[in-house]
Coordinates of C-alpha atoms in Angstrom, one line a residue:
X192 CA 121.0 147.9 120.2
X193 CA 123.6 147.8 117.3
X194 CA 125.2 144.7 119.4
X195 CA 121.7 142.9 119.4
X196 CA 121.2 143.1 115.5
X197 CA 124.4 142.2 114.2
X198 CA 124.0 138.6 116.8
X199 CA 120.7 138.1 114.5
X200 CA 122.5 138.9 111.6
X201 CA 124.8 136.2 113.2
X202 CA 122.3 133.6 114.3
X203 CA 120.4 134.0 110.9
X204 CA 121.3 133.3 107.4
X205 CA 119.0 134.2 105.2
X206 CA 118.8 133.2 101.3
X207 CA 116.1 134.7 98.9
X208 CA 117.3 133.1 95.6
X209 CA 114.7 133.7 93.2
X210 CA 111.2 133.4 94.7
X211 CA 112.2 131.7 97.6
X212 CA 112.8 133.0 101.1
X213 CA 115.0 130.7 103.3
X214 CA 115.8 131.2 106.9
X215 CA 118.2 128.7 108.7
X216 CA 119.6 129.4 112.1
X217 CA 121.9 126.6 111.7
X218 CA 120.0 123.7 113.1
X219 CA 116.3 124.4 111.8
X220 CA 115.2 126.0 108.6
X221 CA 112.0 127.4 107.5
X222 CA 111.2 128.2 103.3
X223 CA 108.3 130.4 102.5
X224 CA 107.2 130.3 99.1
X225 CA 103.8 131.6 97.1
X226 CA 101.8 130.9 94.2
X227 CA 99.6 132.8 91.7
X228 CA 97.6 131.1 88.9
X229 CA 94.6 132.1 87.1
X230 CA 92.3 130.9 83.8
X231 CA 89.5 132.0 81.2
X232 CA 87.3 129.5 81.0
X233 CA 84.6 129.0 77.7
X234 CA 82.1 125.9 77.5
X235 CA 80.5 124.9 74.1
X236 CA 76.6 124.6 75.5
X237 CA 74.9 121.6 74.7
X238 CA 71.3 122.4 72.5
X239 CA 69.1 124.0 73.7
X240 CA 71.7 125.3 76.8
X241 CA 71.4 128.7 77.7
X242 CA 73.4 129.0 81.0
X243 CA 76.8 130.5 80.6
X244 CA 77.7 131.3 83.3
X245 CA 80.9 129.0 83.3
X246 CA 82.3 131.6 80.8
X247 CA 84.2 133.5 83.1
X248 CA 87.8 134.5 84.5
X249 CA 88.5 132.7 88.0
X250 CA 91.5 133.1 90.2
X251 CA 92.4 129.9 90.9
X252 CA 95.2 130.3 93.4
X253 CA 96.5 132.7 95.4
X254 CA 99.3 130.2 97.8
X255 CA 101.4 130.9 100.6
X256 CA 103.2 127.6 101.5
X257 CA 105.7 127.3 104.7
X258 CA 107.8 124.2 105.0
X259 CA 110.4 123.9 108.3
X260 CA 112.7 121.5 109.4
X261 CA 113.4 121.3 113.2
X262 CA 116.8 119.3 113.2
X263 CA 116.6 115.7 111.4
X264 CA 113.3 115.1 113.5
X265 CA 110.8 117.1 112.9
X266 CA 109.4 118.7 109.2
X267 CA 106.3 121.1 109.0
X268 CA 104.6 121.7 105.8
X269 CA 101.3 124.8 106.0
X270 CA 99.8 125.9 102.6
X271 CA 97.0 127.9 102.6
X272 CA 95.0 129.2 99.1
X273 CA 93.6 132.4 99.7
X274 CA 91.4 132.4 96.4
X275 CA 89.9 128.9 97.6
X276 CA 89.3 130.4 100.7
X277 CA 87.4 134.2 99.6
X278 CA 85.7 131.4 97.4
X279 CA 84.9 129.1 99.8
X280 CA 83.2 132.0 102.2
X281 CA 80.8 132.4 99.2
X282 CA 79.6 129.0 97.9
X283 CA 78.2 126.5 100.6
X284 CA 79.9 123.6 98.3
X285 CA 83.8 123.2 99.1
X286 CA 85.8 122.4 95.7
X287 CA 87.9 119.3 96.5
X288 CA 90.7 120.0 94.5
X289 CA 90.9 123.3 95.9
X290 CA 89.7 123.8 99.5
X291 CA 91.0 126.5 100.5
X292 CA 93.7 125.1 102.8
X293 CA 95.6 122.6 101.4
X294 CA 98.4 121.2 104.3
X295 CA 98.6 121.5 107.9
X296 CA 100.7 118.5 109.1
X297 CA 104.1 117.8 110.8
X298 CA 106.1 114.8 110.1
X299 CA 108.4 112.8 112.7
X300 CA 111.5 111.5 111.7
X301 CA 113.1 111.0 115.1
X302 CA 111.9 106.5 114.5
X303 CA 114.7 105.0 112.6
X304 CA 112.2 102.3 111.3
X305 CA 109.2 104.6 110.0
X306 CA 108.4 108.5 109.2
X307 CA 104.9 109.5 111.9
X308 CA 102.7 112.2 109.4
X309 CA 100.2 113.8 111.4
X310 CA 97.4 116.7 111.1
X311 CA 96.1 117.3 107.8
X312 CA 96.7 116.6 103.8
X313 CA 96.8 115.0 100.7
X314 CA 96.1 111.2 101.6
X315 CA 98.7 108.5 100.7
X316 CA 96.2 106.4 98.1
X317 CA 96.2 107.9 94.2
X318 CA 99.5 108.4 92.7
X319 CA 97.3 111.0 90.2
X320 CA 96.4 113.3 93.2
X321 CA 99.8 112.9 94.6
X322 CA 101.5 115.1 91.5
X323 CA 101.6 118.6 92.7
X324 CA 99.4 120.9 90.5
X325 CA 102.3 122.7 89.6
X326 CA 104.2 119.9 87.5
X327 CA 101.1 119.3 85.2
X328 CA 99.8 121.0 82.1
X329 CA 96.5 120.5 82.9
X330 CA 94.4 123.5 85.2
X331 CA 91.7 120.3 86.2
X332 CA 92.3 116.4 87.9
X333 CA 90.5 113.6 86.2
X334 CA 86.8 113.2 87.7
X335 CA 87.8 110.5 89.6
X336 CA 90.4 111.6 91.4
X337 CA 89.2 114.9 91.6
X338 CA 88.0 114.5 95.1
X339 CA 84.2 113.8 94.5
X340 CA 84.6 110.0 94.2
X341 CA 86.7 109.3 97.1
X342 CA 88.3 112.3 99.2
X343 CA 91.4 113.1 98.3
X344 CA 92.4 115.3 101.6
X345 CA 91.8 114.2 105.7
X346 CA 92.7 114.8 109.0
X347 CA 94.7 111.8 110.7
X348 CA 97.9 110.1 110.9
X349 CA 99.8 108.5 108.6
X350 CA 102.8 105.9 108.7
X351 CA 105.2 105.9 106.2
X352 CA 108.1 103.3 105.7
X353 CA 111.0 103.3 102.9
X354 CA 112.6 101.0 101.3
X355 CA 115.6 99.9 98.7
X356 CA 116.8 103.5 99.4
X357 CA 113.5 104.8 98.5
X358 CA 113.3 102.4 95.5
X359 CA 109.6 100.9 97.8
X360 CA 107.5 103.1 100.1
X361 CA 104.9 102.1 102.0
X362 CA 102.2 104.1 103.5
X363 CA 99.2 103.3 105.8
X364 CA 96.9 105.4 107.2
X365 CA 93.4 106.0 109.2
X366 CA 91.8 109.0 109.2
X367 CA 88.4 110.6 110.1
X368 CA 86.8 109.7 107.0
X369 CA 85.0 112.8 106.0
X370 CA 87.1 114.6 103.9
X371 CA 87.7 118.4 103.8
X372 CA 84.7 118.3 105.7
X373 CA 86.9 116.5 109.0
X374 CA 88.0 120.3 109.4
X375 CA 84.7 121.3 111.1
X376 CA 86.0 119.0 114.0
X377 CA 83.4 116.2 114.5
X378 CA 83.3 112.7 112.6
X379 CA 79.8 112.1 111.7
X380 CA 77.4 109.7 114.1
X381 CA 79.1 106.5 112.9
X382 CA 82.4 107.5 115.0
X383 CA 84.1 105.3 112.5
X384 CA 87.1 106.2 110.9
X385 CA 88.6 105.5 107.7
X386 CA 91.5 103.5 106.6
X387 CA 94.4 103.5 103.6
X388 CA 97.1 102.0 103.1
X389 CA 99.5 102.4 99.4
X390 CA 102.8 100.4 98.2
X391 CA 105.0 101.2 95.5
X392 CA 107.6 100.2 93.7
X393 CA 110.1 101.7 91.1
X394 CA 112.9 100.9 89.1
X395 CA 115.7 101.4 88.3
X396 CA 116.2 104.2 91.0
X397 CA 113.8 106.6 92.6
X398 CA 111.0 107.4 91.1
X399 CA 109.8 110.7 92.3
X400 CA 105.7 111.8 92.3
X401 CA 105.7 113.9 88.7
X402 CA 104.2 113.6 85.4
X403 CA 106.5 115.5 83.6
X404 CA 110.0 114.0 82.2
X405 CA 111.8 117.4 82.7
X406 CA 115.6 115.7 82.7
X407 CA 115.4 113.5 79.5
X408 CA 116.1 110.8 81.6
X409 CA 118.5 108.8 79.9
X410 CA 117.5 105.3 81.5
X411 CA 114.3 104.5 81.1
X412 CA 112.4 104.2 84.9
X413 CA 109.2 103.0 86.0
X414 CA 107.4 102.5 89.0
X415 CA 104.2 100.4 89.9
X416 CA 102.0 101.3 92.8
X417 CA 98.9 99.0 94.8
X418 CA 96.8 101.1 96.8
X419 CA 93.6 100.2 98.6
X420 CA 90.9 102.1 101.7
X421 CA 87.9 101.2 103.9
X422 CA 85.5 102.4 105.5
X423 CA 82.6 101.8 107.9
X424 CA 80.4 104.1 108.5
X425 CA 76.7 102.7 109.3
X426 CA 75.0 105.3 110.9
X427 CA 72.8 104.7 113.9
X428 CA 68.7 104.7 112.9
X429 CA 68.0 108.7 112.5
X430 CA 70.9 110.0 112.3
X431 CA 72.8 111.7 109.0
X432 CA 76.2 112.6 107.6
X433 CA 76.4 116.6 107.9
X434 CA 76.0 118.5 104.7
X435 CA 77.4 117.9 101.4
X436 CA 79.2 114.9 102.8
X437 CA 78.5 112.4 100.3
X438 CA 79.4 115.2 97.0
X439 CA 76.9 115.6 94.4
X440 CA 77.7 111.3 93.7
X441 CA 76.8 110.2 97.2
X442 CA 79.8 107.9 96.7
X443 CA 82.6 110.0 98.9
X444 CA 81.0 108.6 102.3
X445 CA 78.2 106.0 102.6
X446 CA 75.8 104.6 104.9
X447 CA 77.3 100.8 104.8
X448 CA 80.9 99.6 103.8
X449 CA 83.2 101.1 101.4
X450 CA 85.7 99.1 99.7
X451 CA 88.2 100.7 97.6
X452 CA 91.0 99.8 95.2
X453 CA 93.4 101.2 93.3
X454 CA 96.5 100.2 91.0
X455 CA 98.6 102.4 89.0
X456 CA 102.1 102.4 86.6
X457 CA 104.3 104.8 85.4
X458 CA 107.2 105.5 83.1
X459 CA 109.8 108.4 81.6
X460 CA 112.1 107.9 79.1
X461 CA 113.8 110.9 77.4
X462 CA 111.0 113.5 77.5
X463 CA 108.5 111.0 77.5
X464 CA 106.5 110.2 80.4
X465 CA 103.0 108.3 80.7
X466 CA 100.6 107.2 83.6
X467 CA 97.8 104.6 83.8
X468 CA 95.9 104.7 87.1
X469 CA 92.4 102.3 87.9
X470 CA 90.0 102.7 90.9
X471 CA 87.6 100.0 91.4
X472 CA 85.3 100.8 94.3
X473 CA 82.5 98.4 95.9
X474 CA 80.1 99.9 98.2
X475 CA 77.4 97.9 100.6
X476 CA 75.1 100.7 102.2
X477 CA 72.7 98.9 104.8
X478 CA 69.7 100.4 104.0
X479 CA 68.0 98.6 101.2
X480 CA 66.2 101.0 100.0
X481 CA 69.4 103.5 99.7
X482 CA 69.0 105.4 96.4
X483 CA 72.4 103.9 95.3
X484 CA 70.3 100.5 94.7
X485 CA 68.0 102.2 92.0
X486 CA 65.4 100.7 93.5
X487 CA 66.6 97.3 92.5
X488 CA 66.1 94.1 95.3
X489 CA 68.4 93.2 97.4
X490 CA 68.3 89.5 95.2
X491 CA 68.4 91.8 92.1
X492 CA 71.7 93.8 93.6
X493 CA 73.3 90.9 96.3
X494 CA 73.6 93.9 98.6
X495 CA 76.3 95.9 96.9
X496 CA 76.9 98.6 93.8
X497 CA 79.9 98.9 91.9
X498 CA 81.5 102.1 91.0
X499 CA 85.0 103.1 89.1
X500 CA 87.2 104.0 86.5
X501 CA 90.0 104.9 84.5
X502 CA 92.8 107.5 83.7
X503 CA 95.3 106.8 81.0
X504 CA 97.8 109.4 79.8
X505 CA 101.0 110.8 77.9
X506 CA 103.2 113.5 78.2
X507 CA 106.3 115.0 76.3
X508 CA 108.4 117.4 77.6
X509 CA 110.4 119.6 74.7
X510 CA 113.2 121.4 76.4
X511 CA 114.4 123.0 73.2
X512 CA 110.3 124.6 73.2
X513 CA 110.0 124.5 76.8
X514 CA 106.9 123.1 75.8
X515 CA 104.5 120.4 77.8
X516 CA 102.2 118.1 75.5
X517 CA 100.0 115.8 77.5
X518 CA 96.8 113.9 75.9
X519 CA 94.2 112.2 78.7
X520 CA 91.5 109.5 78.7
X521 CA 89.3 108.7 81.1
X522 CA 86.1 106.5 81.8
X523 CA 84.0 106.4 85.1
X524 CA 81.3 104.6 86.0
X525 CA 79.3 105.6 88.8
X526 CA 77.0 103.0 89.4
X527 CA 77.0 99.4 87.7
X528 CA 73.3 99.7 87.9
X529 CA 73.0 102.3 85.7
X530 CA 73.8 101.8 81.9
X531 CA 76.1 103.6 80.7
X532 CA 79.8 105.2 81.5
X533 CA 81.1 108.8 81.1
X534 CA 84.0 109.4 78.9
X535 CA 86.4 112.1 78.5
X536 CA 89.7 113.1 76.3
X537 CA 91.8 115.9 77.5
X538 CA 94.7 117.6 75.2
X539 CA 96.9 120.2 77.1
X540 CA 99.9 122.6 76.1
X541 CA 102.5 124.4 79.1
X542 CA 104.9 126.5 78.1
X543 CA 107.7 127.5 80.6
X544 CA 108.0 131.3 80.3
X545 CA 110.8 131.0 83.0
X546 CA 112.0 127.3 84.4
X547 CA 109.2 126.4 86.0
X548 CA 108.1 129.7 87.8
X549 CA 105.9 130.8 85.1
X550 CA 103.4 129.1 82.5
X551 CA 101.1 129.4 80.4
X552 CA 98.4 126.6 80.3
X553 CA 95.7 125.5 77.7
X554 CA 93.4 122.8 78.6
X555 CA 91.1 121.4 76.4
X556 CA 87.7 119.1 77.2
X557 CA 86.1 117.2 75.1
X558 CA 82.8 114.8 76.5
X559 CA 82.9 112.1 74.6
X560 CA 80.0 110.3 76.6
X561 CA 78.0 111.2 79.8
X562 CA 77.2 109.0 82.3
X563 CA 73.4 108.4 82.3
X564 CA 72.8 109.4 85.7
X565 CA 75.0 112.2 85.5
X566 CA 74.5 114.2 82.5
X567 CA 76.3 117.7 81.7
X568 CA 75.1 120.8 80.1
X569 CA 77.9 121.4 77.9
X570 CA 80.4 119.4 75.5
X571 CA 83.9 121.0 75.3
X572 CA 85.4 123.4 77.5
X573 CA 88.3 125.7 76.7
X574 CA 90.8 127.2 79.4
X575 CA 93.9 129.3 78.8
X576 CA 95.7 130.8 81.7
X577 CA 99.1 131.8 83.8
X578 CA 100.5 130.0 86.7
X579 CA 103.2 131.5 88.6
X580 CA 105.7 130.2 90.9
X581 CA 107.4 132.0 93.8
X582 CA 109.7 129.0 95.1

């Protein structure tokens, strides 16, 4: 018996640096990690308002994340957020940002001209939702890439190609086209699926998926990304998507064509960091009298609505404070047949209490304009929370 532990002890080496528990027989490795945030939340009512019940404390996370290498061919990445899921068992709505599990995929590396990503994740398509929730200051995405607009996580497989050594990536995808929603198993009547594809570009070296200039990186870098998905999903006469498909838009999935396109930039330059990021979707549902048309003619509409939007934002990273400042715009427009456009400014303040393990994080809302046909009770919002790190 003695024998037998002491060869595990052998075979096994096992690191738990802070937060972080490693196991590594030598040829494959697996890291466990976990995650804890959580927030007060306060919203300013608009007139004549009286439902606070957004005033509250929420758990937002509660992670376990497992990533594993098997050799130089094969990497596994499994986080799952508890809090999203006790939440999730409750409310019939999934939150997109936080569904409950976030990956389930395996990536193989074993092609020396491409990377194969398969199972389930954060799609290759919006820089914005690329940036782990972790790096940012903010406790809330920008409405559009939130995951209500387009989805922002599917089951299917992606292809990924580097370039310039990793200077240029390319991704393209297909996928099943519903969302968080593809985890129930089916695709909806259509059968269709859904298709991405992202390039990007950065200069003068790697340019990794972060908002936040932590290095002082003394050389200014930039990168540039083109990004673009379709989708056709016409459903057969009498037949529906299944529930809560289309989000509280009806612009995730429609009952026509759905063309999307996306272009982004980015920079960091000694603490400073910014991103600009613009979706421009065009959407061609075959029934005519789909309430997207607003009961407009097909010669008043040509068949088609136009939906999309803006996110423009700066950051500054004081290591002597260990202090995050980021300022956000945003516009969205959900429907060019509507008048009007929703806009949004959003301060927030991190401060590292530890690296980056442990923050605290203030975000601040302010509505500068609703969009007609989607008008909120309340005008600021105020959260102030913790986010910890075990990794």
């Amino acid at each position: 018996m003695k024998k037998n532990i002491l060869l595990v002890i052998g075979i096994l080496s096992i690191n738990t640096s802070f937060a972080q528990f490693v196991i590594s027989n030598g040829k494959s490795t697996l890291e466990i990690s976990s995650g804890f945030s959580g927030f007060y939340n306060y919203r300013a009512l608009k007139s004549g308002e009286v439902d606070a019940s957004k005033n509250r404390f929420k758990l937002r996370d509660a992670q376990l994340s497992i990533d594993g290498r098997i050799g130089n061919d094969f990497e596994l990445s499994l986080k799952v957020d508890f809090a999203d899921m006790a939440a999730n068992n409750i409310n019939t709505v999934i939150d997109p940002e936080n569904p409950g599990l976030l990956d389930a995929n395996i990536t193989y590396k074993g092609l020396k001209f491409m990377d194969v990503e398969m199972g389930y994740g954060k799609l290759h398509y919006s820089r914005n939702t690329m940036v782990s929730f972790e790096n940012s200051a903010y406790w809330q995405g920008a409405e559009i890439t939130r995951g209500s607009v387009f989805s922002v996580r599917d089951v299917g497989v992606t292809f990924i190609k580097n370039f310039w050594k990793q200077r240029a990536n390319a991704y393209l995808g297909a996928y099943t086209g519903l969302g968080e929603l593809s985890l129930n198993g089916d695709n909806d009547p259509s059968g269709q699926l859904e298709y991405t594809g992202r390039m990007d570009v950065s200069y003068p070296s790697r340019y990794r998926y972060t908002e936040i200039d932590e290095r002082h990186t003394p050389i200014p870098m930039f990168q540039i990304g083109v990004a673009g998905r379709y989708a056709n999903k016409k459903l057969p006469t009498g037949t529906a998507f299944p529930t809560n498909a289309t989000s509280s838009y009806g612009l995730k999935v429609i009952d026509g064509e759905r063309f999307v396109y996306g272009f982004d930039v980015a920079f960091q330059y000694r603490g400073f960091s910014g991103q600009f990021e613009i979706h421009q979707m065009k959407s061609k549902p075959q029934n005519p009298n789909d309430p997207l048309f607003q009961n407009y003619t097909s010669d008043q509409t040509n068949g088609y609505i136009l939906s999309g939007g803006y996110i423009a934002q700066l950051n500054y990273y004081c290591k002597d404070w260990r202090t995050i400042l980021s300022l956000r715009y945003e516009e969205l427009d959900l429907n060019d047949l509507v008048d009007g456009n929703a806009r949004r400014f959003s301060p927030a303040i991190g401060h590292k209490l530890k690296g980056t393990n442990a923050m605290v994080k203030f975000q601040y809302f302010n509505i500068l304009r609703d969009e007609s046909s989607d008008t909120q009770t309340w005008k600021e919002q105020f959260r102030l929370g913790f986010q910890f790190q075990l990794k």
